[in-house]
Tab-separated table of C-alpha atoms in Angstrom:
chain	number	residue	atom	x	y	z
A	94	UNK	CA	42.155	15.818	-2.228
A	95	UNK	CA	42.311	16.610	-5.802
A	96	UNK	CA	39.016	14.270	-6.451
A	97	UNK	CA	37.510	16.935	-4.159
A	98	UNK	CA	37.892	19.607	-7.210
A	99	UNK	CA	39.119	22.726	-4.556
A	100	UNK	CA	39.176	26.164	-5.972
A	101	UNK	CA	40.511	29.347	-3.946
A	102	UNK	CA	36.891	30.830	-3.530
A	103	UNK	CA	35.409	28.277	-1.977
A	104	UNK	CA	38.331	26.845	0.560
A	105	UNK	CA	37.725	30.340	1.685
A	106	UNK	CA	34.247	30.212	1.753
A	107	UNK	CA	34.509	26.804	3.612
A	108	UNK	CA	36.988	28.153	5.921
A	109	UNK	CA	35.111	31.114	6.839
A	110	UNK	CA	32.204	29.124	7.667
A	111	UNK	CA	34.385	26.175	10.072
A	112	UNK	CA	36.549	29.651	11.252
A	113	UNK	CA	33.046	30.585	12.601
A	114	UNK	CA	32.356	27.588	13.867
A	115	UNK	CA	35.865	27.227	16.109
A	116	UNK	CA	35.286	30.678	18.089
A	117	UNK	CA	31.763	30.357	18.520
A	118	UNK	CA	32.744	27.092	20.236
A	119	UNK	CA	35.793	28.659	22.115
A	120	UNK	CA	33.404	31.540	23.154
A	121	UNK	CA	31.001	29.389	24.304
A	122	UNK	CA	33.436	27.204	26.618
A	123	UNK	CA	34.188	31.148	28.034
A	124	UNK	CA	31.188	32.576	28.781
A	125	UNK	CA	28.199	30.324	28.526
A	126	UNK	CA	25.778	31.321	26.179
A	127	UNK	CA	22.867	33.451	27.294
A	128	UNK	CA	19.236	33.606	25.452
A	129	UNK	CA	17.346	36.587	25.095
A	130	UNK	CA	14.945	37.478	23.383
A	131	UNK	CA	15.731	40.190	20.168
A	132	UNK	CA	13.467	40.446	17.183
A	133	UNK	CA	13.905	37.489	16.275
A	134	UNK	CA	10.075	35.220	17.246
A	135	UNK	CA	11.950	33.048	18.982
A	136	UNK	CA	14.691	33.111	22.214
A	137	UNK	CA	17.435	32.326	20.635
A	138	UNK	CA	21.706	32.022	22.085
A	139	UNK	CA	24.607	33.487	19.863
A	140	UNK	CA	24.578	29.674	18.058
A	141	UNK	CA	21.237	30.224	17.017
A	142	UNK	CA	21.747	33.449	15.546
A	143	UNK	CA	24.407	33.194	13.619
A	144	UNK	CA	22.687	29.698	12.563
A	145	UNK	CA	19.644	32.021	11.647
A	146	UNK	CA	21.773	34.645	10.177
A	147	UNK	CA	23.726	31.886	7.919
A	148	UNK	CA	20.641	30.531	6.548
A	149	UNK	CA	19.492	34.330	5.953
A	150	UNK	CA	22.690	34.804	4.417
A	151	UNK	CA	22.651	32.512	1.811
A	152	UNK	CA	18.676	32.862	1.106
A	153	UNK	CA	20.207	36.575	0.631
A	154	UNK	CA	22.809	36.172	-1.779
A	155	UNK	CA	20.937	33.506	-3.834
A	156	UNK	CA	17.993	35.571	-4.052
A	157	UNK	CA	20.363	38.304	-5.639
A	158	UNK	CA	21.734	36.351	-8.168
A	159	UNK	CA	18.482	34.899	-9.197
A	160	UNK	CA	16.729	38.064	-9.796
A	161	UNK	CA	18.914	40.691	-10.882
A	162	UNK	CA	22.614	40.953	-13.051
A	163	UNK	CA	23.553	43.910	-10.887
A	164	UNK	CA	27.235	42.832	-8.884
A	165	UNK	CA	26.844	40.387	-6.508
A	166	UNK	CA	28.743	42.382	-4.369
A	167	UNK	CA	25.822	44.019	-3.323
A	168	UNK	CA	23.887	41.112	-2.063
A	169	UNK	CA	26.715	40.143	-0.763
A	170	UNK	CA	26.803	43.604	1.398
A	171	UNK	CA	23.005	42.963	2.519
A	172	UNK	CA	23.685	39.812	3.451
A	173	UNK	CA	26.503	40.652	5.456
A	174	UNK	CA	24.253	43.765	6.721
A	175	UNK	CA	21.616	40.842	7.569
A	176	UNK	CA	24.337	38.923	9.664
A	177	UNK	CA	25.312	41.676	12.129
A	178	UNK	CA	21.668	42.975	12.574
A	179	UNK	CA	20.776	39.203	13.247
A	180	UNK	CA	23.782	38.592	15.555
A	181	UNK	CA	23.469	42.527	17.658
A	182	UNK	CA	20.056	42.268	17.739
A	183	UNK	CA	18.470	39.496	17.239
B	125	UNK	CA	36.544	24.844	41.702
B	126	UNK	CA	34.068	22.660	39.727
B	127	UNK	CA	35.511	19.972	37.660
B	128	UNK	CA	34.637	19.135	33.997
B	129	UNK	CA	34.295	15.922	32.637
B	130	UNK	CA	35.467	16.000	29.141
B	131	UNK	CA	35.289	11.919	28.403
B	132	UNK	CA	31.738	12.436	26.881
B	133	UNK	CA	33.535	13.978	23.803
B	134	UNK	CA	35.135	10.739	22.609
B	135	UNK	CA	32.004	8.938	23.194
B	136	UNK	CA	30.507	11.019	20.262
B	137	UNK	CA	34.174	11.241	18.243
B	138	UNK	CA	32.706	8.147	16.004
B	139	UNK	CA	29.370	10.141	15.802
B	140	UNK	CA	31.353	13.200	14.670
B	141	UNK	CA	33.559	11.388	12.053
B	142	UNK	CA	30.927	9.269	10.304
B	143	UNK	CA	28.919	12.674	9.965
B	144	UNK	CA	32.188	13.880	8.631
B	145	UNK	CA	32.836	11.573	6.349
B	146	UNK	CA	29.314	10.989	5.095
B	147	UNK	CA	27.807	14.534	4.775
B	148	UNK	CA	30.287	17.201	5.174
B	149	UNK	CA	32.956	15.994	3.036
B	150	UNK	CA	30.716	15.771	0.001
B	151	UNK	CA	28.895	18.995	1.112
B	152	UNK	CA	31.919	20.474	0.647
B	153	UNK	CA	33.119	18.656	-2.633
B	154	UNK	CA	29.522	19.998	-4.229
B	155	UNK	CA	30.241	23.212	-3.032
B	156	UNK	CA	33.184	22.924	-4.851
B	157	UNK	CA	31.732	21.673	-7.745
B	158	UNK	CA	28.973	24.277	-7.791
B	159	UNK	CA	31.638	26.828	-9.250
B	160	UNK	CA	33.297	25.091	-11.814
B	161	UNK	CA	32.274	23.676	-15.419
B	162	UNK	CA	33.565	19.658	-14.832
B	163	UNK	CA	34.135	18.651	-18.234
B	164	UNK	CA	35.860	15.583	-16.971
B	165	UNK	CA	37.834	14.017	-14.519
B	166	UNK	CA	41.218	16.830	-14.773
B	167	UNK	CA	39.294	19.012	-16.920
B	168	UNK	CA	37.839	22.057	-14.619
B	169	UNK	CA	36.815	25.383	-14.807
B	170	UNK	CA	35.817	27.940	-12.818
B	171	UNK	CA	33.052	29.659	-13.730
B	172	UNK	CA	32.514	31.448	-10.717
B	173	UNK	CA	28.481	32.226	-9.810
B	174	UNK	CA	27.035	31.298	-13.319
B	175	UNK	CA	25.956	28.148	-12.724
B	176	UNK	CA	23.560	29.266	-9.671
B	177	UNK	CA	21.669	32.161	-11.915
B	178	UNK	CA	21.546	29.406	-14.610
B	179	UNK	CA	19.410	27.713	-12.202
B	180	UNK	CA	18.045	30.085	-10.202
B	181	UNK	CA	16.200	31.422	-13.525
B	182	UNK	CA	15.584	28.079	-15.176
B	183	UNK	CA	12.069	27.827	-15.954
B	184	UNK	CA	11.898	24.022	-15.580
B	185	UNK	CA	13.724	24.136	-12.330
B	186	UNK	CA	10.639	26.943	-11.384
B	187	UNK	CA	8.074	24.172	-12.800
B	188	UNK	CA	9.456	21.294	-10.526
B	189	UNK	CA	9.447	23.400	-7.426
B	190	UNK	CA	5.980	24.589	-7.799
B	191	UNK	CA	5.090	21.242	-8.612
B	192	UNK	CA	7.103	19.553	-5.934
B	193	UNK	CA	4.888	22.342	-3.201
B	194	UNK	CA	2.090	21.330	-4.316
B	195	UNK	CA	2.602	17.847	-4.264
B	196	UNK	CA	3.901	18.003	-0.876
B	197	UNK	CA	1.100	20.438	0.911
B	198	UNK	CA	-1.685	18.199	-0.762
B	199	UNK	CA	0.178	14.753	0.946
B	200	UNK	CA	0.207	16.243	3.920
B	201	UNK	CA	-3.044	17.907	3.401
B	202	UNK	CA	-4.436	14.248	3.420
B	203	UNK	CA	-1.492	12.043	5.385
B	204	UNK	CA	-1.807	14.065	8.234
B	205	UNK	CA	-5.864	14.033	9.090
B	206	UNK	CA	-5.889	10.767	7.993
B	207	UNK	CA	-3.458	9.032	10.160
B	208	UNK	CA	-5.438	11.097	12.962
B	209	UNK	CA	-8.369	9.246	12.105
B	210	UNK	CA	-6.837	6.044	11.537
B	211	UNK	CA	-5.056	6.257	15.318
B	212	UNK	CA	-8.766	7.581	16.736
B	213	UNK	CA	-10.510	4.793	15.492
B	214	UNK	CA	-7.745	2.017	16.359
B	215	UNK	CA	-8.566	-0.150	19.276
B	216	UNK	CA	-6.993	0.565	21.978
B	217	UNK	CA	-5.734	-2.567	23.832
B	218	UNK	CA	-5.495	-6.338	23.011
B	219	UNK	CA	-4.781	-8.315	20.172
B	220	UNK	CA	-6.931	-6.795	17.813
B	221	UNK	CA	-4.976	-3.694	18.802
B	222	UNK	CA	-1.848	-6.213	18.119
B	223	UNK	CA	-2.748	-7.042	14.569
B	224	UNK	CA	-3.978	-3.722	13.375
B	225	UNK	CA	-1.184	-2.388	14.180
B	226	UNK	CA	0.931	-5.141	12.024
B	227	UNK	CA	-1.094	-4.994	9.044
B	228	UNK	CA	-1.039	-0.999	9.496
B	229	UNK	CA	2.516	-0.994	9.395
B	230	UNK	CA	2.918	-3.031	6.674
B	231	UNK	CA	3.408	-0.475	3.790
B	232	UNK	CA	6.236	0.993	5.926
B	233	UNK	CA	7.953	-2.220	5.274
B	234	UNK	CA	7.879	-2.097	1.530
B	235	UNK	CA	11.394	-0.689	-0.420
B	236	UNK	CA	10.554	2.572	-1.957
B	237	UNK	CA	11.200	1.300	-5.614
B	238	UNK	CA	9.067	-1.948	-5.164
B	239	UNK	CA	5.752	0.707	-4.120
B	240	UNK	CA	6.766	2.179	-7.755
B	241	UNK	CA	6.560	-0.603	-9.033
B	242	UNK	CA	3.221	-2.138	-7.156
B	243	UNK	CA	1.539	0.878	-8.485
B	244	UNK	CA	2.609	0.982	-11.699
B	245	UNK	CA	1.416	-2.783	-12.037
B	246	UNK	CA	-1.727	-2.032	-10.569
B	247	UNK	CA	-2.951	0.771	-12.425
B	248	UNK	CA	-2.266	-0.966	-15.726
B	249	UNK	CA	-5.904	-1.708	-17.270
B	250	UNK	CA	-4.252	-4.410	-18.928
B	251	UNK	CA	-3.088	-6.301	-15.884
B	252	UNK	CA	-3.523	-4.549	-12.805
B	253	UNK	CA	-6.427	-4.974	-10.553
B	254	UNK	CA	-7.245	-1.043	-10.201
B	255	UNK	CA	-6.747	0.342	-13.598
B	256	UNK	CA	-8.891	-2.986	-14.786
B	257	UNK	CA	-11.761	-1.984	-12.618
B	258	UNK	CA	-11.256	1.554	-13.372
B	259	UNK	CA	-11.779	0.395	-17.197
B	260	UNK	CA	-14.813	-2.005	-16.095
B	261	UNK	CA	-16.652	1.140	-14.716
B	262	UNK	CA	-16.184	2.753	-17.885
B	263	UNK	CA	-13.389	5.187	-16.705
B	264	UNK	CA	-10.324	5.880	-19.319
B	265	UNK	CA	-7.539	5.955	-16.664
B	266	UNK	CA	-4.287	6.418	-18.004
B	267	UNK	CA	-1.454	7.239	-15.613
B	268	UNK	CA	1.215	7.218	-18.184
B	269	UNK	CA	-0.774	9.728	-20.785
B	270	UNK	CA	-3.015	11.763	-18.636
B	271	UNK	CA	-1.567	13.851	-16.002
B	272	UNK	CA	-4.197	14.316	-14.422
B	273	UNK	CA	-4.045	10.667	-13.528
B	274	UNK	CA	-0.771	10.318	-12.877
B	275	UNK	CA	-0.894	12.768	-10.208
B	276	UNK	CA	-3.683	10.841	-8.382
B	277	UNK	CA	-1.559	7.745	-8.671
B	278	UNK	CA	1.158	9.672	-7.356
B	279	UNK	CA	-0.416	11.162	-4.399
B	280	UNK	CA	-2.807	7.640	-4.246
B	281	UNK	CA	1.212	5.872	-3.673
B	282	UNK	CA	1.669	8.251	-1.568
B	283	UNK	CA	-0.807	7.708	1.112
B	284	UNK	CA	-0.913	4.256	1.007
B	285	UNK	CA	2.846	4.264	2.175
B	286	UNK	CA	2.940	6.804	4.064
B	287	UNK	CA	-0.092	7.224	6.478
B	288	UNK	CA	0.607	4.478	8.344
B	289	UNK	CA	3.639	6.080	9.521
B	290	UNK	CA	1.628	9.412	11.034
B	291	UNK	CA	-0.988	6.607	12.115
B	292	UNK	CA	1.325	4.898	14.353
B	293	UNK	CA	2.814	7.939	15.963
B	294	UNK	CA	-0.724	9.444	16.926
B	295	UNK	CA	-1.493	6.099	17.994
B	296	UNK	CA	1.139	6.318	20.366
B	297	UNK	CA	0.738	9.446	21.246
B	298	UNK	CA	-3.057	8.496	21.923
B	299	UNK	CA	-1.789	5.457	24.114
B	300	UNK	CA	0.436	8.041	26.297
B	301	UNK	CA	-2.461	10.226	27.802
B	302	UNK	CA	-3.605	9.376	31.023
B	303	UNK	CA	-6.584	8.074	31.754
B	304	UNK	CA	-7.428	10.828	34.440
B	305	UNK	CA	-8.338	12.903	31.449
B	306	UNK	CA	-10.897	10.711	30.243
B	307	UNK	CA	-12.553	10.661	33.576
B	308	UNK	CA	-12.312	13.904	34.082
B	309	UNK	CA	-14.288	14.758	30.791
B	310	UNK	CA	-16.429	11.554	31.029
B	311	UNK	CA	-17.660	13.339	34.868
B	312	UNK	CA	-18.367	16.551	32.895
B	313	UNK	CA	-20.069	15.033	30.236
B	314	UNK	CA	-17.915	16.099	27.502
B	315	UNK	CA	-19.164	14.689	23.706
B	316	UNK	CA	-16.671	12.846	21.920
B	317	UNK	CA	-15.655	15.919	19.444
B	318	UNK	CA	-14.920	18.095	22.524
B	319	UNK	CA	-12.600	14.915	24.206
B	320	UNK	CA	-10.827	15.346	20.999
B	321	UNK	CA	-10.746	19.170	20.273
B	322	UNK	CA	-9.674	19.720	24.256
B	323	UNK	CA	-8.164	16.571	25.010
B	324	UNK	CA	-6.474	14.480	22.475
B	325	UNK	CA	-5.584	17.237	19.760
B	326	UNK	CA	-3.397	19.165	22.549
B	327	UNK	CA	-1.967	16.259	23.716
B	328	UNK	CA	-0.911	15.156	20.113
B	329	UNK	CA	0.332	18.184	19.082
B	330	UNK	CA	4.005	17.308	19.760
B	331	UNK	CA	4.168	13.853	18.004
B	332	UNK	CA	2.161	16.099	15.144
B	333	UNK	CA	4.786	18.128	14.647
B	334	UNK	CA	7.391	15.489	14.931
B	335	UNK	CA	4.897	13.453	11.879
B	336	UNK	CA	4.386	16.626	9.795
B	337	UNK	CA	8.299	17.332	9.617
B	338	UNK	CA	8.934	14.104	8.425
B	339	UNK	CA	6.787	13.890	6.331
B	340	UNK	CA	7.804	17.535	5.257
B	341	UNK	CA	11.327	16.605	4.474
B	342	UNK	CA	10.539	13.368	3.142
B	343	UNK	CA	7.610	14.365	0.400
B	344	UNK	CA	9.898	17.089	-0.711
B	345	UNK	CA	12.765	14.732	-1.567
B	346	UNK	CA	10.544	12.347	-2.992
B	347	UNK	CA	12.190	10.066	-5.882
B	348	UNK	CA	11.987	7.044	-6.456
B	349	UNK	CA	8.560	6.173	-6.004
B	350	UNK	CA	6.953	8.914	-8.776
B	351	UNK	CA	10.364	7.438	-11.111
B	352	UNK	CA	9.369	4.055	-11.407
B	353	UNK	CA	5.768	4.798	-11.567
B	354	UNK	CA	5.923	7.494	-14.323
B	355	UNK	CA	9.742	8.404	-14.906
B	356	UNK	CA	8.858	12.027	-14.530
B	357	UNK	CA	5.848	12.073	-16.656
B	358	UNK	CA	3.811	12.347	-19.196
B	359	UNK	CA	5.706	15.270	-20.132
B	360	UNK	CA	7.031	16.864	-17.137
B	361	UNK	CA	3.619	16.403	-15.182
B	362	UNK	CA	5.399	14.635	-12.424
B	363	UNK	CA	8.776	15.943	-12.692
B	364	UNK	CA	9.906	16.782	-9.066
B	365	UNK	CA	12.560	18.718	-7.530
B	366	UNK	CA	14.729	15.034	-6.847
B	367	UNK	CA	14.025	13.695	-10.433
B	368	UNK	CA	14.704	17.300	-12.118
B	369	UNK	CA	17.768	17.193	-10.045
B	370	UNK	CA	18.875	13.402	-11.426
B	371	UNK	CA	17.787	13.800	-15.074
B	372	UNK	CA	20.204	16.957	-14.418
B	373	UNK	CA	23.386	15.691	-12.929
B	374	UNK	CA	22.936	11.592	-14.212
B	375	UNK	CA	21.093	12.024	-18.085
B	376	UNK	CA	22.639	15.215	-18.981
B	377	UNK	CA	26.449	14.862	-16.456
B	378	UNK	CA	25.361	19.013	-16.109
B	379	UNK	CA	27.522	18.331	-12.479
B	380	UNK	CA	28.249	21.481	-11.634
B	381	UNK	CA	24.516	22.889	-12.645
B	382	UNK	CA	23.496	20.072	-10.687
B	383	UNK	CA	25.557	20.714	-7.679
B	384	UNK	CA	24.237	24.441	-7.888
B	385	UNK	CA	20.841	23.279	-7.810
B	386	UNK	CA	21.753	20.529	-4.642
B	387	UNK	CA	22.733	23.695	-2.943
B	388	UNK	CA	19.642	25.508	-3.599
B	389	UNK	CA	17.619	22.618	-2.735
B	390	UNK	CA	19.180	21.806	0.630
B	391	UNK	CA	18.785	25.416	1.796
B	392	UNK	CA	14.937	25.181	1.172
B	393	UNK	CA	15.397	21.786	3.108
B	394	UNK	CA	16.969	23.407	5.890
B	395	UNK	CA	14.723	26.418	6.189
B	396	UNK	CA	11.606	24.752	6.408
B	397	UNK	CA	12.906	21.932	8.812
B	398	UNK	CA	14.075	24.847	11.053
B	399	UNK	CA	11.410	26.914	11.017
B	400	UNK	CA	8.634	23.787	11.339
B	401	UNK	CA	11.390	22.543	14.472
B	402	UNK	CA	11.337	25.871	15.915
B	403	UNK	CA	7.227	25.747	16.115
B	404	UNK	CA	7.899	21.892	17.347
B	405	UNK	CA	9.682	23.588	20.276
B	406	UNK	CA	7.514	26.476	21.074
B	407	UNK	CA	4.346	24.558	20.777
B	408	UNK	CA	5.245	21.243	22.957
B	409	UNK	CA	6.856	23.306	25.708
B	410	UNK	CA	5.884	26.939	25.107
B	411	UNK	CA	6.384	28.355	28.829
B	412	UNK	CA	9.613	26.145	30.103
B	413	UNK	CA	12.933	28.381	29.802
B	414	UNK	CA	15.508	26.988	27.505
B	415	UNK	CA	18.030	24.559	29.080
B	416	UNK	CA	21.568	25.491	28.664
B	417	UNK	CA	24.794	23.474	29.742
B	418	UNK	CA	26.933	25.975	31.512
């Protein structure tokens, strides 16, 4: 795995993300997933939201670091701000 | 109590692991990368987020991207009507509908780097057919020195390979309307345009989509075609987003710039896909509820 170049941050990162993944799936095997319709334009399921939300995510963060030196911890807060409007009420 | 059937999971298991093994392993290894400073083989460091504001604020990465939008809206800009009109005017049974479609196709058949190099050959005054008759009308065309002229040639490549592609799925989305449609308008004594504007436009608008997202993703990755025509240039005229990204990671080993960048690029990917397969949906079946597996 070493060829792989793993650092702390992002096996996090990565974990976080297939962590996400696992009880999405194990929610969905119990209770089906529902659509509705949130304000989001589109009907969307929990899968598609946090999809949505992910991509939001990151367009958050790396907008952040590309425009301003202030911490990224507060892009980072947006962001995660972005992901729980997105996933309540989306 | 209802049953599930759980065998249909192994028959995608080899699915799942070639995705695995093909894109999300080295997904994850430039992730990795994107963070550290690879100075070689067992010489890392991290370097945490600098390497994405590097890029994010690199005025030649800006340059590429505007250039790579531009290039991309003004392909489909022209692929897309084009291959409209090409499928409209196609006939629509028998064997001249046969060859026309084989001689259409025939661009699709041609490896990306060979196009390059067709073009390249052909727009040489010296010894290519176009740029000779270009010179015999009195025109000095220059692809490698002007680029204004290497973007037509560019865009020029472009079309030729690609329209045949939106062509043939109009075509047969064309072929798959019913006749009862035609009657029906032929009995009102609907004109040609309306046929199309109320007819055939709605009933291509799915396999329009499906052309103009392809055609998205693949204009915006573009690489090989504008390198071996012009290598990027002159200048940086017809450096894209894919050839900024290789002169990056291959001519300068910047690999962890480069992966940065990779990540950048495959969110904009990703976003636009999404959002142009999210119209896909909601215009080819806008009033059918969504289908989910229980």
């Amino acid at each position: 795995m070493a060829w792989m170049a793993w650092t702390w941050p992002t096996a996090v990162f990565i974990a976080l993300i297939i962590g996400a993944i696992a009880v999405l799936t194990v929610m969905d095997l119990r209770s089906p997933p529902v659509t509705r319709k949130g304000f989001l334009p589109i009907e969307t399921d929990r899968g598609d939201r946090f999809y949505i939300a992910m991509l939001g995510l990151l367009a958050i963060n790396l907008t952040w670091w590309g425009v301003t030196d202030a911490s990224p911890l507060i892009g980072l807060g947006l962001s995660l701000l972005w992901l729980a409007v997105t996933m309540r009420w989306g | 109590m209802k049953t599930r059937n759980n065998k249909a999971w192994f028959l995608v298991l080899p699915v799942v692991l070639s995705v695995a093994f093909s894109a999300v392993v080295p997904l994850m290894t430039v992730i990795n990368y994107s963070v550290q400073d690879i100075i070689g083989p067992d010489q890392k460091v991290f370097v945490g987020l600098e390497w994405f504001k590097e890029v994010l604020r690199d005025p030649d990465l800006h340059g590429a991207f505007l250039r790579q939008l531009i290039y991309t809206l003004v392909v489909l800009a022209i692929e897309i009507p084009l291959g409209i009109l090409i499928a409209l005017s196609l006939p629509a049974r028998g064997w001249k509908a046969s060859l026309s479609l084989v001689l259409i196709a025939l661009p699709l058949l041609v490896p990306f780097n060979v196009v390059g190099t067709i073009w390249q050959i052909f727009g040489r005054a010296d010894i290519g057919l176009g740029g000779h008759l270009l010179a015999s009308l009195g025109l000095n065309y220059n692809y490698a020195t002007n680029p204004l002229h290497a973007w037509l040639t560019v865009i020029l490549m472009d079309v030729w390979h690609w329209t045949p592609l939106v062509a043939l799925l109009c075509y047969a989305g064309l072929r798959a309307i019913p006749e009862g449609y035609y009657q029906a308008a032929k009995i009102d004594g609907a004109r040609a345009w309306a046929v199309f504007r109320f007819i055939q436009l709605p009933k291509l608008s799915g396999v329009l989509l499906i052309a103009l997202l392809l055609r998205f993703m693949d204009s915006f990755m573009i690489y090989t075609e504008p390198f071996v025509l012009t290598g990027g240039g002159p200048g940086n005229a017809t450096t894209f987003l894919s050839i900024y990204l290789t002169k990056l990671a291959v001519g300068q080993f910047d690999l962890g710039p480069a992966a940065a960048f990779s990540l950048v690029y495959f969110l904009i990917i990703q976003v636009v896909s999404f959002v142009l397969y999210t119209v896909i949906q909601r215009t080819t079946n806008p009033a059918a509820p969504r289908q989910d597996t229980p």
